[in-house]
Coordinates of C-alpha atoms and ligand atoms in Angstrom, one line a residue:
X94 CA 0.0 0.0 0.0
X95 CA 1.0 3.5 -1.0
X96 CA -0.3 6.3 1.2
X97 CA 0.3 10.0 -0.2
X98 CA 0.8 12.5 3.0
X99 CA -1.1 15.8 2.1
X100 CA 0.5 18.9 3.2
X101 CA -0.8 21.6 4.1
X102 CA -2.8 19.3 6.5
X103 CA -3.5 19.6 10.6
X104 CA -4.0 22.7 12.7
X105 CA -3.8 26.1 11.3
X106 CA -2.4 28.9 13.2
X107 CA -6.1 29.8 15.0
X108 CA -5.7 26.7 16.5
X109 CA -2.6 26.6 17.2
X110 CA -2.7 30.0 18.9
X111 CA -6.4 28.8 21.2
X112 CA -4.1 25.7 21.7
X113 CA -1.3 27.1 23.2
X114 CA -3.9 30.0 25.0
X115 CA -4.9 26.9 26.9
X116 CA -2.1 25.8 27.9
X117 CA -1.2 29.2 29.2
X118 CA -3.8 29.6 31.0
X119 CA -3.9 26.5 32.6
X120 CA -0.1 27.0 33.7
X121 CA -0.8 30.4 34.2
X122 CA -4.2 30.3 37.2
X123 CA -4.6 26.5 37.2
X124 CA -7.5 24.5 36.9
X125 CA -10.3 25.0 37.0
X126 CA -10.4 27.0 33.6
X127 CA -13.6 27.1 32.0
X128 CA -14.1 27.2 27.8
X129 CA -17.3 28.2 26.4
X130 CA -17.8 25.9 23.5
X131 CA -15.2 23.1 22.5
X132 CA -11.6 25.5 22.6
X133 CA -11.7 23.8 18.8
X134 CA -14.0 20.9 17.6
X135 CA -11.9 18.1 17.6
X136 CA -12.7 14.8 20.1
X137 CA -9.3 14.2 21.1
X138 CA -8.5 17.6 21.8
X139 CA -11.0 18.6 24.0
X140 CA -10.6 15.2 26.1
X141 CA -7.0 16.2 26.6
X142 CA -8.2 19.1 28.4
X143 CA -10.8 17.5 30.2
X144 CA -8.5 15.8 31.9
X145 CA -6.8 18.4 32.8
X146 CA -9.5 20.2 34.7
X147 CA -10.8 22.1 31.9
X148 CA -14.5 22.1 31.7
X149 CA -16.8 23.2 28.4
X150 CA -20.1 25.1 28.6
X151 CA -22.4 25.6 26.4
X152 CA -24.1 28.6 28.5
X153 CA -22.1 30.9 29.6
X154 CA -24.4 31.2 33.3
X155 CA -22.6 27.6 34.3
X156 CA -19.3 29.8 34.6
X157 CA -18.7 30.4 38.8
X158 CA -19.1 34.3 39.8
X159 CA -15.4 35.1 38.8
X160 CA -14.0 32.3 37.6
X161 CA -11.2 32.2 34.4
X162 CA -13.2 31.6 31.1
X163 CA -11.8 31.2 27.8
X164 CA -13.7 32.3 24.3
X165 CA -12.5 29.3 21.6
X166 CA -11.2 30.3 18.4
X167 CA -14.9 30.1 16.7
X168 CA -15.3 34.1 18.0
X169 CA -18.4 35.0 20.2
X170 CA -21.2 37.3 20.0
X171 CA -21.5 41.0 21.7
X172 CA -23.8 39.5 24.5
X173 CA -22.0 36.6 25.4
X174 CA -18.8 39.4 25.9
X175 CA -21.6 41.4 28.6
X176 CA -22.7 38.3 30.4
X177 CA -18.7 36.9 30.8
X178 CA -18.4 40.5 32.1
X179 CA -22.0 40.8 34.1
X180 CA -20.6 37.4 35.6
X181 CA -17.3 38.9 36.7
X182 CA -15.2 36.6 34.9
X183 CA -11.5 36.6 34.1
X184 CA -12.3 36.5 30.0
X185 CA -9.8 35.1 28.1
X186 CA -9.8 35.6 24.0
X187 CA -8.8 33.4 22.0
X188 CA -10.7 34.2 19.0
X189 CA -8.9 32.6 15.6
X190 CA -8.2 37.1 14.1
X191 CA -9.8 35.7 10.8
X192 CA -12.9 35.3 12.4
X193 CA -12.6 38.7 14.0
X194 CA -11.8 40.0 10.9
X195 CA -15.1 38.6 9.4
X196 CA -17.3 40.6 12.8
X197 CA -15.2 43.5 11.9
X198 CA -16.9 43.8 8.6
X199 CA -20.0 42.6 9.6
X200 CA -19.8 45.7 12.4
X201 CA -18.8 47.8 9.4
X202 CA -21.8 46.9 6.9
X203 CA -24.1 47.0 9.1
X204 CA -23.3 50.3 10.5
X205 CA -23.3 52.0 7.5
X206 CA -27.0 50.3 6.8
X207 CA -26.1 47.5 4.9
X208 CA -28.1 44.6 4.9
X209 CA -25.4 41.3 5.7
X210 CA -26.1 38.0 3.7
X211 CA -23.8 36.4 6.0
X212 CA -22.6 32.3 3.9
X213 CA -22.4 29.4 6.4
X214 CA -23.9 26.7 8.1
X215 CA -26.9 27.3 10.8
X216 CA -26.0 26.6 14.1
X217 CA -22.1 26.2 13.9
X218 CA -20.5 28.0 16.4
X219 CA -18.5 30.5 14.5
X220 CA -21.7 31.8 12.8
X221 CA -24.1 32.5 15.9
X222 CA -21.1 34.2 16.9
X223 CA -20.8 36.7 13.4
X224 CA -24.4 36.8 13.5
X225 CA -25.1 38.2 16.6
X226 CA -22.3 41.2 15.9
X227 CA -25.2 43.0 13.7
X228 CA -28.7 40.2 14.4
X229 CA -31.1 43.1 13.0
X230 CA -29.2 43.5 9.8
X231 CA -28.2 39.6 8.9
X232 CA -29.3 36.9 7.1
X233 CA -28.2 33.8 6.6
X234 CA -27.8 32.2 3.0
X235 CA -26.9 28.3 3.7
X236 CA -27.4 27.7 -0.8
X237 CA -28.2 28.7 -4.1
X238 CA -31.8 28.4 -3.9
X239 CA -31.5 30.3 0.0
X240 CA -30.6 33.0 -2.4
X241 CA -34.2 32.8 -4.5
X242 CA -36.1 33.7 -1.0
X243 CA -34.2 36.1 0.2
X244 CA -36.2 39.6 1.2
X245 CA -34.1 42.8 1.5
X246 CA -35.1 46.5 2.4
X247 CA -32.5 47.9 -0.3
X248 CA -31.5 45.7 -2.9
X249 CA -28.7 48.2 -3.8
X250 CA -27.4 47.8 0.1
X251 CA -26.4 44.3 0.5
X252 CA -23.2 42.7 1.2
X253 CA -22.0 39.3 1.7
X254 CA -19.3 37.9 4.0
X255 CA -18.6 33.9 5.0
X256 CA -18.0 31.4 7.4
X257 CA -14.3 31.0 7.3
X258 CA -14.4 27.1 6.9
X259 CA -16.5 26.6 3.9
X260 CA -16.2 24.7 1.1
X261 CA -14.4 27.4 -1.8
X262 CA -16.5 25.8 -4.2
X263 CA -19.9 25.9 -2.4
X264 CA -19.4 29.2 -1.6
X265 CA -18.5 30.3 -5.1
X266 CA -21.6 29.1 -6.6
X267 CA -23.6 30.8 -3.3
X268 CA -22.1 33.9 -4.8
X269 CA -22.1 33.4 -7.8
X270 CA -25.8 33.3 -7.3
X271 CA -25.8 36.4 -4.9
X272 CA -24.2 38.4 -8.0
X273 CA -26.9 37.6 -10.2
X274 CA -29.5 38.9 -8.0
X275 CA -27.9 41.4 -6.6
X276 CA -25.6 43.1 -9.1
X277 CA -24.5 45.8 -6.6
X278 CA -23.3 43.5 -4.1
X279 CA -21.0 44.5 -1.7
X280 CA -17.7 41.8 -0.6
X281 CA -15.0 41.8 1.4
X282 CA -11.8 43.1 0.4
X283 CA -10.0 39.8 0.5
X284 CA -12.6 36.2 0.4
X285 CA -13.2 35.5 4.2
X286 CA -12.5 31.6 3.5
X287 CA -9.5 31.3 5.6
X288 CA -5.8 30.4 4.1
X289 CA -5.7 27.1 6.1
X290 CA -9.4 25.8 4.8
X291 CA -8.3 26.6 1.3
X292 CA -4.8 25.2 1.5
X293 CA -6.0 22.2 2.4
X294 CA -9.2 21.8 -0.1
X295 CA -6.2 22.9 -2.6
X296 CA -4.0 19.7 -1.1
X297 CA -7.3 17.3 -1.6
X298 CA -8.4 18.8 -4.8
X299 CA -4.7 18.3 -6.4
X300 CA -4.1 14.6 -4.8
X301 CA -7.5 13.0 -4.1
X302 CA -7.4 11.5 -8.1
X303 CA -4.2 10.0 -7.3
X304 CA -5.6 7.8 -4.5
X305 CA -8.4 4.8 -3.9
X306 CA -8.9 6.1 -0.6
X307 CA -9.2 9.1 1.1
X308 CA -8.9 9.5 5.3
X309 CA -9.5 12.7 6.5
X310 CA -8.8 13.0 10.4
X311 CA -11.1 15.3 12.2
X312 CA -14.2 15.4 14.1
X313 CA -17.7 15.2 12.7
X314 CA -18.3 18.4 14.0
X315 CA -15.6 20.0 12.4
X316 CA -16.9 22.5 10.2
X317 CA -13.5 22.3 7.2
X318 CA -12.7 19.0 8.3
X319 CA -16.2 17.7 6.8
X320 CA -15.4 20.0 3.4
X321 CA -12.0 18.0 3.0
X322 CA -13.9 14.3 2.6
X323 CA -16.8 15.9 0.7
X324 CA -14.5 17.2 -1.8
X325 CA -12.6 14.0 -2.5
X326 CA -15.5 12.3 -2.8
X327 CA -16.6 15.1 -5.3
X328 CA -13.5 14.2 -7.2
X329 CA -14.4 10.7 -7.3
X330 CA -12.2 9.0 -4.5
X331 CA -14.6 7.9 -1.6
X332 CA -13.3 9.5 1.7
X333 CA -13.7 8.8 5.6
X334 CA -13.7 11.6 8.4
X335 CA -12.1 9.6 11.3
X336 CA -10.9 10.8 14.9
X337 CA -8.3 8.5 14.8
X338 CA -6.9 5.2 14.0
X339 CA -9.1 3.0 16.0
X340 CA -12.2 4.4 13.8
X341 CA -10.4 2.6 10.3
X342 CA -12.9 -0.1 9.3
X343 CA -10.5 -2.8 7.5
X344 CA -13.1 -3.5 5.0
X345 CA -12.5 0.0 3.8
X346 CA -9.3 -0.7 2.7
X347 CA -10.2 -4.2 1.2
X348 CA -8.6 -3.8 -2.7
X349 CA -7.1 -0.1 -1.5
X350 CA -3.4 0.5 -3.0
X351 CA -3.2 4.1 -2.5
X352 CA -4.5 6.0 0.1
X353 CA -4.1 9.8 0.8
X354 CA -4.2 10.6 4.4
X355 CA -5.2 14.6 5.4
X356 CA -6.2 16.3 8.0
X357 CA -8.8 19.2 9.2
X358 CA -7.2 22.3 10.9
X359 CA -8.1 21.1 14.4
X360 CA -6.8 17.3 13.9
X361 CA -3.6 17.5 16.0
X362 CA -0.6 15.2 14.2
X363 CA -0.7 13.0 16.9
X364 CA -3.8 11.6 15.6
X365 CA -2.4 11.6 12.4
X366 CA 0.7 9.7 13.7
X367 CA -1.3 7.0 14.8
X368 CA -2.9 6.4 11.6
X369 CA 0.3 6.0 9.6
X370 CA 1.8 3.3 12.0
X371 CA -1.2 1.1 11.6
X372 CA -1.6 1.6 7.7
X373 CA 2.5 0.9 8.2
X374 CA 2.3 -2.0 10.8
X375 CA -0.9 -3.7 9.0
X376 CA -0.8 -3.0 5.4
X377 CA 3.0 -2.3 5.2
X378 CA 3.0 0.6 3.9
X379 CA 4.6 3.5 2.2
X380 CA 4.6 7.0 3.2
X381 CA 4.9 9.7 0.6
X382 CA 4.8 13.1 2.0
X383 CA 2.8 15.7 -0.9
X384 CA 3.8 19.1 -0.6
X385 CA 1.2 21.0 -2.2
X386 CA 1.7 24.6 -0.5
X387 CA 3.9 25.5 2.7
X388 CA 2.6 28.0 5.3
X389 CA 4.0 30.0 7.8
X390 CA 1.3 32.0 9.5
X391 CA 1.6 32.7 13.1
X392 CA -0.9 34.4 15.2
X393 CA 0.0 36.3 18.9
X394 CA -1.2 35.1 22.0
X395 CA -4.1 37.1 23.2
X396 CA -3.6 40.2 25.1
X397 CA -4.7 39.4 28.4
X398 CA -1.8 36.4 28.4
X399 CA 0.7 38.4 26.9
X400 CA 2.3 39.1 30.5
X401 CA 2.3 35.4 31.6
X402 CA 3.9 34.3 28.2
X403 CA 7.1 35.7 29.8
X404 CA 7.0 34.2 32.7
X405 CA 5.9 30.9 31.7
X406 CA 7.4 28.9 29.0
X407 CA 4.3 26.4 27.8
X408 CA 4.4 24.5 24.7
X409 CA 1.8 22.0 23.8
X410 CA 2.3 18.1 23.7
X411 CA -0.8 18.7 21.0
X412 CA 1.4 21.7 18.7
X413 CA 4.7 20.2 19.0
X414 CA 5.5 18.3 15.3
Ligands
SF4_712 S1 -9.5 27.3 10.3 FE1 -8.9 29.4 9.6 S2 -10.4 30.8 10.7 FE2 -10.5 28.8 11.7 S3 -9.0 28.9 13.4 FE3 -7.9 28.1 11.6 S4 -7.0 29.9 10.6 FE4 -8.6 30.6 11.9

């Protein structure tokens, strides 16, 4: 068996940088540290900082009076910002800055009376969080057709802006659609798809046809992770989004002679690691790193753990290669 590496594959320097926050903190004031949401939606992740003494919450009124609270790198709306304060809690934000750079728009359009047709899935976490930046003046567009039903006040005031983690495709043809109807259309000055979600659609786009198999490592949750095996399959190679090795069904590799193993932007390598030693120790195979694209974005720590960076040096078993 052959298996064809992709690179760019694995976390993306948002995640690196709500990783390492995390770690920080935890160094930093010690447990308990509380997250609202998953720090980044990946199973083996977040159970590494469970057992640490980190605990989730999906409402931000589970936080103690006071207690440290984290924001994950999916951003957060106005209101949960007042209640963390209202609640007298040590916030934390590790907000991925291409997803504040998508509210900053979004705070921009709708404040010069724009109405925001705002690309993404319902319900994911980085969305409600966009969303409730300017909630009077979006709407969200999920497809095509979406764009059929939508009402406006001004059909010459519109603009769109995205998820970060879509599908390039899917959104182009969203858009596409959005430019027919709306000729005027305002966009953002640079696509709000983030580098690391198109690096790796690039990686799967370029190898996938090369391969009887695709892997993609990643959580079912995970927004870009999901994009990665829907486009191989798109290109013809049937894919599986697995957390980890111990998710392989053997029958899936029944007749398999080349297999192209990725990764979502919050699979750590580890995970990835694992998967090559059994397709090595079972199959006997062959690893063939791809370099499609090399990146070298970095993001800072956020402000409020700036001052404990110096004091404490913390690197991640989970960001260490
Ligand atoms: S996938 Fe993109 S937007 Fe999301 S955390 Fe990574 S770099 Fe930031």
């Amino acid at each position: 068996m052959k298996v064809l590496l992709a690179s760019p594959r694995g976390f993306c320097a948002g995640v690196n940088m709500a990783i390492e926050s995390l770690e920080l903190a935890l160094a930093s004031f010690g447990a308990p540290i509380y997250v609202y949401h998953e720090i980044v939606h990946n199973r083996y992740v977040v159970s590494h900082f469970k057992d640490r003494g980190v605990t989730f919450l999906d409402d931000i009124e589970d936080a103690p009076e006071g207690s440290t609270l984290l924001f994950s790198a999916h951003g957060v709306s106005p209101l949960i910002r007042e209640a963390a304060r209202r609640r007298n809690l040590t916030a934390i934000d590790a907000t991925c800055p291409l997803v504040t750079k998508v509210h900053l728009e979004a705070i921009k359009y709708a404040k010069a009376g724009y109405t925001i047709l705002l690309i993404g899935h319902e319900g994911h976490d980085e969305v409600i969080g966009t969303m409730g930046e300017a909630p009077e003046a979006t709407l969200l567009v999920e497809s095509p057709e979406d764009v059929d039903r939508l009402k406006v006040a001004d059909e010459k005031k519109v603009a769109y802006l995205t998820q970060t983690t879509l599908s390039v495709d899917d959104a182009n043809r969203i858009i596409d659609r959005l430019k027919q109807r709306f000729p005027h259309i305002a966009a953002p000055p640079k696509s709000d798809i983030c580098y690391a979600t198109s690096n790796r659609q690039e990686a799967v786009a370029k190898l996938a046809t090369q391969a009887d198999l695709t892997l993609v490592l990643g959580s079912q949750n995970s927004s870009n992770s999901a994009r990665l095996a829907e486009l191989s399959t798109e290109c013809g190679t049937p894919a599986h989004l697995i957390d980890g090795a111990g998710d392989i069904d053997p029958a899936w590799l029944e007749g398999v002679e080349t297999v192209l193993v990725t990764a979502g932007a919050s699979a750590p390598e580890t995970v990835v690691n694992e998967c090559l030693d059994l397709l090595r120790d079972r199959y006997n195979a062959t690893v063939e790193p791809q370099v499609i694209r090399t990146e070298s974005v970095s993001f800072p720590l956020p402000r409020e753990l700036r001052g404990h960076a110096a004091e404490t040096e913390v690197t991640s078993v989970l960001t260490r290669s």
